[in-house]
């Protein structure tokens, strides 16, 4: 049976569902992800774009262009409460990455890799059995 998982923003105005398993799960420790999500790191579940559907409301979008790579990242968020729901990235066309904390039940999430660990906060511990990369990693699927 193909899993359908639901999620949404903190105020409930924006709801979504994903269909199928994510292609991969990543924890990102870069300063940009920390700032954009207001957290110690980002938990990111990447799906084919067609597998993520807004079922209630609509999201707003903000495009950020990296001062390092020059590539864009389009963040999608609830226009009422500001919860960041997902993003798409120029370097990964056809993917939609959903923030793990917005799923109604995130207990199913598994993480294959940690990236930008050179920027991780000193009190964060990475499990020894999970891949870790000093900088970014572009998954090949």
Short mmCIF file of C-alpha atoms in Angstrom, two decimals:
data_model
loop_
_atom_site.label_atom_id
_atom_site.label_comp_id
_atom_site.label_asym_id
_atom_site.label_seq_id
_atom_site.Cartn_x
_atom_site.Cartn_y
_atom_site.Cartn_z
CA UNK A 1 0.00 0.00 0.00
CA UNK A 2 1.35 3.42 -0.96
CA UNK A 3 1.68 5.62 2.13
CA UNK A 4 -0.11 8.97 2.22
CA UNK A 5 1.13 11.26 4.97
CA UNK A 6 -0.48 14.52 6.02
CA UNK A 7 0.85 17.70 7.53
CA UNK A 8 0.41 21.41 7.77
CA UNK A 9 1.28 24.70 9.36
CA UNK A 10 0.93 25.74 12.99
CA UNK A 11 -2.30 27.75 12.49
CA UNK A 12 -4.00 25.05 10.39
CA UNK A 13 -4.69 27.27 7.37
CA UNK A 14 -2.35 25.30 5.10
CA UNK A 15 -2.58 21.50 4.82
CA UNK A 16 -0.78 19.09 2.51
CA UNK A 17 -0.25 15.42 1.88
CA UNK A 18 2.59 13.42 0.40
CA UNK A 19 2.18 10.23 -1.58
CA UNK A 20 4.76 7.45 -1.42
CA UNK A 21 8.06 7.22 0.36
CA UNK A 22 10.54 10.10 0.28
CA UNK A 23 13.54 9.63 -1.98
CA UNK A 24 15.82 10.46 0.96
CA UNK A 25 15.92 12.17 4.32
CA UNK A 26 18.59 14.70 5.24
CA UNK A 27 19.52 16.76 8.27
CA UNK A 28 21.16 20.04 7.28
CA UNK A 29 23.31 21.96 9.75
CA UNK A 30 24.08 25.02 7.57
CA UNK A 31 23.61 28.49 9.03
CA UNK A 32 21.04 29.34 6.33
CA UNK A 33 18.75 26.42 7.28
CA UNK A 34 19.12 27.21 10.96
CA UNK A 35 18.08 30.80 10.34
CA UNK A 36 15.23 30.10 7.91
CA UNK A 37 13.67 27.51 10.23
CA UNK A 38 14.64 29.02 13.58
CA UNK A 39 16.12 25.73 14.75
CA UNK A 40 19.40 23.97 15.44
CA UNK A 41 19.17 22.11 12.12
CA UNK A 42 16.69 21.25 9.36
CA UNK A 43 15.04 17.85 8.94
CA UNK A 44 14.33 17.58 5.22
CA UNK A 45 12.33 14.88 3.45
CA UNK A 46 12.72 14.98 -0.34
CA UNK A 47 9.95 13.77 -2.64
CA UNK A 48 9.28 13.96 -6.37
CA UNK A 49 7.47 17.26 -6.87
CA UNK A 50 4.27 15.52 -8.02
CA UNK A 51 4.09 13.61 -4.69
CA UNK A 52 3.45 16.76 -2.62
CA UNK A 53 0.00 18.32 -2.84
CA UNK A 54 -1.56 21.24 -0.97
CA UNK A 55 -5.02 20.11 0.16
CA UNK A 56 -6.13 23.25 2.01
CA UNK A 57 -5.10 26.86 1.61
CA UNK A 58 -2.15 27.94 -0.48
CA UNK A 59 1.42 28.72 0.30
CA UNK A 60 3.43 31.82 -0.33
CA UNK A 61 6.88 31.60 -1.82
CA UNK A 62 10.13 33.42 -1.22
CA UNK A 63 13.17 32.97 -3.46
CA UNK A 64 16.60 33.25 -1.90
CA UNK A 65 19.72 33.31 -4.04
CA UNK A 66 22.87 31.96 -2.40
CA UNK A 67 25.77 34.38 -2.13
CA UNK A 68 28.07 31.34 -2.29
CA UNK A 69 26.74 29.35 -5.26
CA UNK A 70 24.48 31.94 -6.91
CA UNK A 71 21.70 29.33 -7.17
CA UNK A 72 18.15 29.86 -5.92
CA UNK A 73 16.12 28.13 -3.23
CA UNK A 74 12.36 28.77 -3.21
CA UNK A 75 10.91 28.47 0.27
CA UNK A 76 7.18 27.82 0.61
CA UNK A 77 5.36 28.86 3.74
CA UNK A 78 1.93 29.63 5.21
CA UNK A 79 1.06 33.27 4.48
CA UNK A 80 -0.88 33.52 7.77
CA UNK A 81 1.47 32.07 10.40
CA UNK A 82 4.77 31.87 8.48
CA UNK A 83 5.42 28.14 9.02
CA UNK A 84 7.94 26.96 6.41
CA UNK A 85 6.45 23.87 4.79
CA UNK A 86 8.80 23.06 1.92
CA UNK A 87 11.36 24.24 -0.58
CA UNK A 88 12.55 23.57 -4.09
CA UNK A 89 16.12 24.12 -5.22
CA UNK A 90 17.61 25.09 -8.56
CA UNK A 91 20.24 22.35 -8.33
CA UNK A 92 17.62 19.64 -7.80
CA UNK A 93 14.83 20.12 -10.38
CA UNK A 94 11.72 17.98 -9.96
CA UNK A 95 12.15 17.59 -6.19
CA UNK A 96 10.09 19.09 -3.39
CA UNK A 97 11.64 18.94 0.06
CA UNK A 98 9.22 19.00 3.00
CA UNK A 99 10.29 20.09 6.47
CA UNK A 100 10.00 17.06 8.74
CA UNK A 101 8.47 18.88 11.68
CA UNK A 102 5.36 19.83 9.69
CA UNK A 103 4.13 16.23 9.27
CA UNK A 104 1.24 15.36 11.58
CA UNK A 105 3.09 12.22 12.65
CA UNK A 106 6.85 12.50 12.02
CA UNK A 107 7.72 9.22 13.78
CA UNK A 108 8.13 7.39 10.44
CA UNK A 109 10.98 9.68 9.32
CA UNK A 110 14.41 8.16 8.74
CA UNK A 111 17.51 10.18 7.95
CA UNK A 112 20.16 8.88 5.56
CA UNK A 113 22.66 11.73 5.88
CA UNK A 114 23.72 14.84 7.75
CA UNK A 115 25.15 17.66 5.65
CA UNK A 116 27.12 20.82 6.40
CA UNK A 117 28.34 19.22 9.62
CA UNK A 118 31.26 21.67 9.71
CA UNK A 119 28.59 24.22 10.70
CA UNK A 120 26.73 22.08 13.25
CA UNK A 121 26.28 23.37 16.75
CA UNK A 122 28.74 21.80 19.21
CA UNK A 123 26.04 20.19 21.36
CA UNK A 124 24.46 18.28 18.43
CA UNK A 125 25.50 14.63 18.16
CA UNK A 126 25.31 12.73 14.87
CA UNK A 127 24.61 9.00 15.18
CA UNK A 128 27.68 6.96 14.15
CA UNK A 129 25.70 4.83 11.66
CA UNK A 130 24.48 7.81 9.58
CA UNK A 131 26.45 9.34 6.68
CA UNK A 132 27.91 12.76 7.48
CA UNK A 133 29.35 15.31 5.06
CA UNK A 134 31.39 18.38 5.99
CA UNK A 135 29.59 20.35 3.29
CA UNK A 136 26.62 19.65 1.03
CA UNK A 137 25.71 16.45 -0.73
CA UNK A 138 23.57 16.12 -3.85
CA UNK A 139 21.85 12.74 -3.79
CA UNK A 140 21.75 10.82 -7.03
CA UNK A 141 18.41 9.07 -7.42
#
